[in-house]
Structures are given as C-alpha cells and as structure tokens.
Amino acid sequence: MPICTTCTNPTPYLYTVYESEYNLRLEQCPKCLQFVDPYVEHDSLTILLDLFLLKRGVYLHLLYNGGVEPRRLTGRPKPDSTSSKNTRDEPPKQGSEELRHRTRKDTWFRIIQLGIALALVDAFIRWSYLTASKIPPTSSFADESISPPWTKQKFLAFLRVFFGTLAETIAFHSGITLTCWIVMKLIGLFQSVRRVPPPQSSIRQQFRLSLISLSLFYSSLTKLFLLFLLTIWLPTTTSGPPLPKIANVLPEWAKHFWQNDGSGNSSSIIRVLEILDDDKLDREWIVRNVVGGMSAGFALRVILDIHPFFTTIIILCGWVAKTTAATLVSKWVGGDELAREAWLAYSIP
C-alpha cells in the first residue's frame, strides 16, 4: 500500500487521473493534510537531485510508491441516463496477491538493473584511480595506463576490476541484509519479552528484505557522483619546478597570520591546513567510506525506522563482509604485490 512521504500514513492511492493522463489531482493526506506524494509531478532530474541530497521523501517515493496505479475517473454524466455518476476505473486492490507478486518482481528487476549499472560506474572510477600516475611505475596498473586506450590488455584489466567490484558489492549487500534480519529479529524478540506493543509505523509493517539492497543502491548515487567528479581532477605528478609556498602568494595583510614562531616551526594555522594537502588527505577514501557510510546509514534508517546506533552496527558489519571479499579477490584483480596493495587501499574501509 502506498504511504505519505511526509508522515508515512498509508493511503489507498496517490493521485486521481481524470479525462487524460495530464489532468490529475494529487491526493491530500488525512493525517498531516499535506500532499501524499508530490514527487508524482516531479521530473526525473528533480528526483535524481533529491537523491543526491539524501531527502527522505524521495526515498519513500521510490521504495514504497513506485508503480502504484492511480484512481481514474473517466466518462461524463449523462442527464438521460439512469445513473448520473461518473464511471470509476479503480486500481487493483493494494492487498491482492497478484499485486504483491508483481511488486516483488519489479523490485528485484530494479535491483539487478541498478546493481549492474552502478557496479560498472564504480569499476570505471576504481580503474581510473588505479591507472593514475600516483600508482608506482612498477605496478601492473601503471603499465596499462601508458598503453593506447582500450587495448585488449586494458579491457581485460577493466573486466577484472569490474568483477572484483561486483564481488565486493554482493558481499557488502549480503552482510548488511543478514545483519538487518538479525537486528530486526532481536528487536522483535526484545519487544515480545518486555511485552512492548508492536510499532504502528507503516514503514516497519511494510518492511521487506529486498528494499535493503534497493535503498543502498539509491544511497550510493551520492558517493559515486562525488567520486566521478574527483576522477576528472586526478592528482598528477609533474617534473616542473615546485609550486610556491602558500605564504608567498598571500596578500600582505594575511601574512601576519602565517609567520613562524621563534623556534622556526610553522604556525598552527599552517599545520592545520597542511592536512588538506593531496599527499596527506585521501579525498577518494573519505568520499567512498565516510560519505558512503553516512548515506547508506541514512537509507537504512528510512526503511528500518530504528535508532541510528543499530544502523551504525549494520554498516560496520557490511564493511567487514566487504573487507573480507576485497582481501580474497585482491590477488586475482591486482596481480603483483603493488597492484594488490593499491586495490586494497581503495576497497577496505
């Protein structure tokens, strides 16, 4: 059954369609008096941007309200007819077995589609980093980066990265799904022992294990988008003269804050800002693990409706499964020792 994207109250339908597909009216939630699902009228670009921004309403729209048939009001009242009411073409009953089977089938089809597409994007991002010039020249990935684009050797290397990324993704989702099932069972057991009434949340009542992978794929769009932007500006090594010190290019009024102390050491401001240097801060690791972990935890909170402490435990268990898979496939993906170390550096949290 569809739910309201504001208060998660279940509703029989989201909107009503009249004479044409473009003549519709959004339904109002009887509980919060807001539109049940305003994303029905939004285009794909707006939905994608809200996914990047981790908005709760767009997750509820995609996970629970996707593919829901509207209520249709067709026909016109005829004065000479015995019945003066409009002909109503109601959608199939939301609780029917046929509709549930179709919903499960569509959910798994979307999971497979998103899984393959996002694994390809993630594999291309990892392959771009592994073939960058910051990998030592003796590494096999560095040898492939200087060859002509998309040779047979480079294509096989990309396939190895893709299947390694796919194995990590399956392990990560499997670990999180298993941990979610265990956590939900433990919470239900605790509530039964303490004789706590079951939650009235419609999200908890409509929870399905297939929604876990789907929500994780949606949440990974933010991480992959930022990683793709970072691949455009990959750090490169140059043989030219070194760049001038930051204190030498500052205006005169700002140089007073950058003066060294009496012992010849740099000021505290310089030492703090040096953390942001490319050789000390791994932005790709931060985006992949910190931002990716936070977005995955947010998505799990949407579908599980539990305390953030439990979602943190679930993400950590998923990382353990991912780390195990990365260690197992690193030898096959990387080849030599330096390539394996480079693969693990971008795979293990």
Coordinates of C-alpha atoms in Angstrom, one line a residue:
M1 CA 0.0 0.0 0.0
P2 CA 1.4 3.5 -0.8
I3 CA 2.3 5.8 2.0
C4 CA 2.5 9.5 2.6
T5 CA 6.0 10.9 2.0
T6 CA 5.6 13.3 4.9
C7 CA 4.1 11.3 7.8
T8 CA 4.2 7.7 6.3
N9 CA 0.5 7.3 6.8
P10 CA -0.9 4.6 4.4
T11 CA -3.3 5.8 1.8
P12 CA -5.3 3.9 -0.8
Y13 CA -4.0 5.9 -3.8
L14 CA -1.6 8.8 -4.5
Y15 CA -3.5 10.9 -7.1
T16 CA -6.6 10.9 -9.3
V17 CA -6.5 11.0 -13.1
Y18 CA -9.4 12.4 -14.9
E19 CA -10.0 12.6 -18.7
S20 CA -6.3 12.5 -19.7
E21 CA -3.0 11.5 -18.2
Y22 CA -2.1 15.2 -17.8
N23 CA -5.2 16.0 -16.0
L24 CA -4.6 14.8 -12.5
R25 CA -5.0 15.9 -8.9
L26 CA -2.7 15.0 -6.0
E27 CA -4.4 13.5 -3.0
Q28 CA -4.2 15.0 0.4
C29 CA -3.1 13.0 3.4
P30 CA -5.9 12.9 6.0
K31 CA -3.4 12.8 8.8
C32 CA -0.9 15.6 8.1
L33 CA -3.0 17.4 5.5
Q34 CA -0.1 17.5 3.0
F35 CA 0.1 16.1 -0.5
V36 CA 0.5 12.4 -0.2
D37 CA 3.4 12.2 -2.8
P38 CA 4.4 15.4 -4.5
Y39 CA 7.1 13.6 -6.4
V40 CA 4.4 12.2 -8.7
E41 CA 4.6 15.5 -10.6
H42 CA 8.4 15.9 -10.5
D43 CA 10.6 15.0 -13.4
S44 CA 13.5 12.6 -13.3
L45 CA 16.1 15.3 -12.9
T46 CA 14.5 16.7 -9.7
I47 CA 14.2 13.2 -8.3
L48 CA 17.9 12.5 -9.0
L49 CA 19.0 15.7 -7.4
D50 CA 17.0 15.0 -4.3
L51 CA 18.6 11.5 -4.2
F52 CA 22.0 13.2 -4.2
L53 CA 20.8 15.5 -1.4
L54 CA 19.5 12.5 0.7
K55 CA 16.0 13.7 1.1
R56 CA 13.7 11.3 3.0
G57 CA 10.6 11.9 0.8
V58 CA 12.3 10.8 -2.4
Y59 CA 13.3 7.5 -0.8
L60 CA 9.8 6.9 0.3
H61 CA 8.5 7.7 -3.2
L62 CA 10.9 5.3 -4.9
L63 CA 10.7 2.5 -2.4
Y64 CA 7.1 2.4 -1.5
N65 CA 5.1 4.4 -4.0
G66 CA 6.8 3.3 -7.3
G67 CA 4.4 1.7 -9.8
V68 CA 1.3 2.4 -7.8
E69 CA -1.8 2.7 -10.1
P70 CA -3.8 6.0 -9.7
R71 CA -7.5 6.3 -9.2
R72 CA -9.1 7.0 -12.6
L73 CA -12.3 9.0 -13.1
T74 CA -13.5 8.6 -16.7
G75 CA -16.7 9.3 -18.6
R76 CA -19.1 12.1 -18.3
P77 CA -22.5 12.1 -16.5
K78 CA -25.4 11.8 -18.9
P79 CA -28.7 13.6 -18.0
D80 CA -30.9 11.0 -19.7
S81 CA -29.0 8.0 -18.2
T82 CA -30.4 6.1 -15.3
S83 CA -27.1 6.6 -13.5
S84 CA -25.7 10.1 -13.2
K85 CA -22.4 9.1 -11.6
N86 CA -19.1 9.0 -13.4
T87 CA -17.6 5.7 -14.3
R88 CA -14.7 4.9 -11.9
D89 CA -11.9 2.7 -13.0
E90 CA -10.4 1.8 -9.7
P91 CA -6.9 0.3 -9.4
P92 CA -6.5 -3.2 -8.3
K93 CA -6.8 -3.8 -4.6
Q94 CA -3.5 -3.0 -2.9
G95 CA -3.5 -6.1 -0.8
S96 CA -4.2 -8.6 -3.6
E97 CA -1.7 -11.5 -4.1
E98 CA -1.3 -10.6 -7.8
L99 CA -0.2 -7.1 -7.0
R100 CA 2.2 -8.2 -4.3
H101 CA 3.8 -10.7 -6.7
R102 CA 4.1 -8.0 -9.4
T103 CA 5.7 -5.6 -6.9
R104 CA 8.3 -8.1 -5.7
K105 CA 9.1 -8.9 -9.3
D106 CA 9.6 -5.3 -10.2
T107 CA 11.7 -4.6 -7.1
W108 CA 14.1 -7.4 -7.9
F109 CA 14.3 -6.3 -11.6
R110 CA 15.2 -2.8 -10.4
I111 CA 17.8 -4.2 -8.0
I112 CA 19.5 -6.2 -10.9
Q113 CA 19.4 -3.2 -13.2
L114 CA 20.8 -0.7 -10.6
G115 CA 23.4 -3.3 -9.4
I116 CA 24.9 -3.9 -12.8
A117 CA 24.9 -0.2 -13.8
L118 CA 26.3 1.1 -10.6
A119 CA 28.9 -1.6 -10.4
L120 CA 30.1 -0.6 -13.9
V121 CA 30.4 3.1 -12.8
D122 CA 32.2 2.1 -9.6
A123 CA 34.6 -0.2 -11.6
F124 CA 35.4 2.6 -14.0
I125 CA 36.1 5.0 -11.1
R126 CA 38.4 2.5 -9.4
W127 CA 40.1 1.6 -12.7
S128 CA 40.7 5.3 -13.3
Y129 CA 42.4 5.7 -9.9
L130 CA 44.4 2.5 -10.2
T131 CA 45.8 3.5 -13.6
A132 CA 46.6 7.1 -12.5
S133 CA 50.2 8.3 -12.3
K134 CA 50.2 8.1 -8.5
I135 CA 50.5 4.3 -8.7
P136 CA 54.2 3.4 -8.7
P137 CA 55.6 2.8 -12.3
T138 CA 56.5 -0.8 -11.4
S139 CA 52.8 -1.7 -10.8
S140 CA 50.8 -3.5 -13.5
F141 CA 48.1 -0.9 -13.4
A142 CA 50.7 1.8 -14.2
D143 CA 52.0 -0.2 -17.1
E144 CA 48.5 -0.4 -18.5
S145 CA 47.9 3.4 -18.1
I146 CA 50.6 4.3 -20.6
S147 CA 49.3 2.0 -23.4
P148 CA 46.9 3.1 -26.1
P149 CA 43.3 3.5 -24.9
W150 CA 41.2 0.3 -24.7
T151 CA 43.6 -2.2 -25.9
K152 CA 42.9 -5.9 -25.2
Q153 CA 45.1 -5.8 -22.1
K154 CA 43.4 -2.7 -20.8
F155 CA 40.0 -4.1 -21.4
L156 CA 40.8 -7.3 -19.5
A157 CA 42.2 -5.3 -16.7
F158 CA 38.9 -3.3 -16.6
L159 CA 37.0 -6.6 -16.5
R160 CA 39.0 -7.8 -13.6
V161 CA 38.2 -4.6 -11.7
F162 CA 34.5 -4.9 -12.6
F163 CA 34.2 -8.5 -11.4
G164 CA 36.1 -7.6 -8.3
T165 CA 33.9 -4.6 -7.6
L166 CA 30.8 -6.8 -8.3
A167 CA 32.1 -9.4 -5.7
E168 CA 32.6 -6.6 -3.1
T169 CA 29.1 -5.2 -3.8
I170 CA 27.5 -8.6 -3.3
A171 CA 29.4 -9.2 -0.1
F172 CA 28.5 -5.7 1.2
H173 CA 24.8 -6.1 0.5
S174 CA 24.7 -9.7 1.8
G175 CA 26.4 -8.7 5.0
I176 CA 24.1 -5.8 5.6
T177 CA 21.0 -7.8 4.7
L178 CA 21.9 -10.6 7.1
T179 CA 22.7 -8.1 9.8
C180 CA 19.4 -6.3 9.3
W181 CA 17.5 -9.6 9.5
I182 CA 19.3 -10.4 12.8
V183 CA 18.8 -7.0 14.3
M184 CA 15.1 -6.9 13.4
K185 CA 14.6 -10.4 14.9
L186 CA 16.4 -9.3 18.1
I187 CA 14.3 -6.2 18.3
G188 CA 11.1 -8.2 17.9
L189 CA 12.2 -10.7 20.5
F190 CA 13.1 -8.0 22.9
Q191 CA 9.7 -6.4 22.4
S192 CA 7.9 -9.7 23.0
V193 CA 9.9 -10.4 26.2
R194 CA 9.2 -6.9 27.5
R195 CA 5.6 -7.1 26.3
V196 CA 6.0 -3.9 24.3
P197 CA 3.2 -3.4 21.7
P198 CA 4.3 -3.8 18.1
P199 CA 5.1 -0.5 16.3
Q200 CA 2.3 1.2 14.4
S201 CA 4.7 2.6 11.8
S202 CA 3.6 1.7 8.3
I203 CA 7.3 1.6 7.2
R204 CA 8.1 -1.2 9.7
Q205 CA 4.9 -3.1 8.7
Q206 CA 5.8 -3.0 5.0
F207 CA 9.5 -3.8 5.5
R208 CA 10.9 -6.3 3.0
L209 CA 14.5 -7.6 2.7
S210 CA 14.5 -6.6 -1.0
L211 CA 14.2 -3.0 0.0
I212 CA 17.6 -3.1 1.7
S213 CA 19.6 -3.5 -1.5
L214 CA 17.4 -1.1 -3.4
S215 CA 17.8 1.6 -0.8
L216 CA 21.6 1.0 -0.6
F217 CA 21.9 1.4 -4.4
Y218 CA 19.9 4.6 -4.3
S219 CA 22.1 6.0 -1.5
S220 CA 25.3 5.1 -3.4
L221 CA 24.4 7.6 -6.1
T222 CA 25.7 10.4 -3.9
K223 CA 29.0 8.7 -3.3
L224 CA 29.5 7.7 -6.9
F225 CA 28.6 11.2 -8.2
L226 CA 31.3 12.7 -6.0
L227 CA 33.8 10.1 -6.9
F228 CA 33.2 10.6 -10.6
L229 CA 33.9 14.3 -10.1
L230 CA 37.1 13.5 -8.3
T231 CA 38.2 11.4 -11.3
I232 CA 38.1 14.4 -13.5
W233 CA 40.8 16.1 -11.4
L234 CA 43.0 13.2 -10.5
P235 CA 46.3 14.3 -8.9
T236 CA 49.3 14.0 -11.2
T237 CA 53.0 14.2 -10.7
T238 CA 54.9 16.8 -12.6
S239 CA 58.6 17.2 -13.2
G240 CA 58.5 21.0 -13.2
P241 CA 59.6 23.4 -10.5
P242 CA 57.8 23.1 -7.2
L243 CA 54.8 25.4 -6.5
P244 CA 55.4 28.5 -4.4
K245 CA 54.7 28.3 -0.7
I246 CA 51.2 29.4 0.2
A247 CA 52.6 32.1 2.5
N248 CA 54.4 33.7 -0.5
V249 CA 51.2 34.1 -2.6
L250 CA 49.1 35.6 0.2
P251 CA 48.4 39.4 0.4
E252 CA 50.3 41.4 2.9
W253 CA 47.5 41.7 5.4
A254 CA 47.3 37.9 5.6
K255 CA 51.0 37.2 6.0
H256 CA 50.8 38.2 9.7
F257 CA 48.8 35.1 10.4
W258 CA 51.3 32.8 8.7
Q259 CA 54.5 34.0 10.5
N260 CA 56.7 31.3 12.1
D261 CA 57.2 31.3 15.8
G262 CA 60.5 31.9 17.5
S263 CA 61.6 28.2 17.2
G264 CA 61.4 28.2 13.5
N265 CA 58.3 25.9 13.3
S266 CA 55.3 26.7 11.2
S267 CA 52.3 28.4 12.8
S268 CA 49.4 26.4 14.0
I269 CA 47.2 27.6 11.0
I270 CA 49.7 26.2 8.5
R271 CA 50.0 22.9 10.3
V272 CA 46.2 22.6 10.3
L273 CA 45.8 23.5 6.7
E274 CA 48.6 21.1 5.6
I275 CA 46.2 18.3 6.4
L276 CA 44.3 19.2 3.3
D277 CA 47.3 18.6 1.0
D278 CA 46.9 15.8 -1.6
D279 CA 49.8 13.8 -0.1
K280 CA 48.2 13.7 3.3
L281 CA 44.4 13.7 2.6
D282 CA 42.9 10.9 0.6
R283 CA 39.7 12.5 -0.7
E284 CA 38.6 9.4 -2.5
W285 CA 38.8 7.3 0.6
I286 CA 36.8 9.9 2.6
V287 CA 34.1 10.0 -0.1
R288 CA 33.9 6.3 -0.5
N289 CA 33.8 5.3 3.2
V290 CA 32.8 8.3 5.3
V291 CA 30.2 9.9 2.9
G292 CA 29.2 6.5 1.5
G293 CA 28.7 5.1 5.0
M294 CA 26.7 8.1 6.2
S295 CA 24.4 7.9 3.1
A296 CA 24.0 4.2 3.5
G297 CA 23.1 4.6 7.1
F298 CA 20.5 7.3 6.2
A299 CA 18.9 5.0 3.7
L300 CA 18.7 2.1 6.2
R301 CA 17.1 4.5 8.8
V302 CA 14.4 5.3 6.2
I303 CA 13.3 1.7 5.6
L304 CA 14.1 0.2 9.1
D305 CA 12.8 3.1 11.3
I306 CA 15.2 2.2 14.1
H307 CA 17.8 4.1 16.2
P308 CA 21.0 5.3 14.5
F309 CA 23.0 3.1 16.8
F310 CA 21.6 0.0 15.1
T311 CA 22.2 1.3 11.6
T312 CA 25.8 2.1 12.5
I313 CA 26.3 -1.5 13.7
I314 CA 24.7 -2.8 10.5
I315 CA 27.1 -0.6 8.3
L316 CA 30.1 -1.8 10.3
C317 CA 29.1 -5.5 9.7
G318 CA 28.7 -4.7 6.0
W319 CA 32.2 -3.2 5.9
V320 CA 33.6 -6.4 7.5
A321 CA 32.0 -8.5 4.8
K322 CA 33.3 -6.1 2.1
T323 CA 36.8 -6.1 3.5
T324 CA 36.8 -9.9 3.5
A325 CA 35.7 -10.1 -0.1
A326 CA 38.3 -7.4 -1.1
T327 CA 41.1 -9.4 0.5
L328 CA 40.0 -12.6 -1.3
V329 CA 39.8 -11.0 -4.8
S330 CA 42.8 -8.6 -4.5
K331 CA 45.3 -11.2 -5.8
W332 CA 43.2 -12.0 -8.8
V333 CA 42.3 -8.4 -9.6
G334 CA 45.7 -6.8 -8.9
G335 CA 48.2 -9.3 -10.0
D336 CA 51.5 -8.2 -8.4
E337 CA 52.0 -7.0 -4.8
L338 CA 51.9 -3.3 -5.6
A339 CA 48.7 -3.6 -7.6
R340 CA 47.1 -5.7 -4.8
E341 CA 48.1 -3.0 -2.2
A342 CA 46.6 -0.3 -4.5
W343 CA 43.3 -2.3 -4.8
L344 CA 43.0 -2.8 -1.1
A345 CA 43.7 0.8 -0.4
Y346 CA 40.6 1.8 -2.4
S347 CA 38.5 -1.1 -1.2
I348 CA 39.0 -1.6 2.5
P349 CA 37.3 1.0 4.8

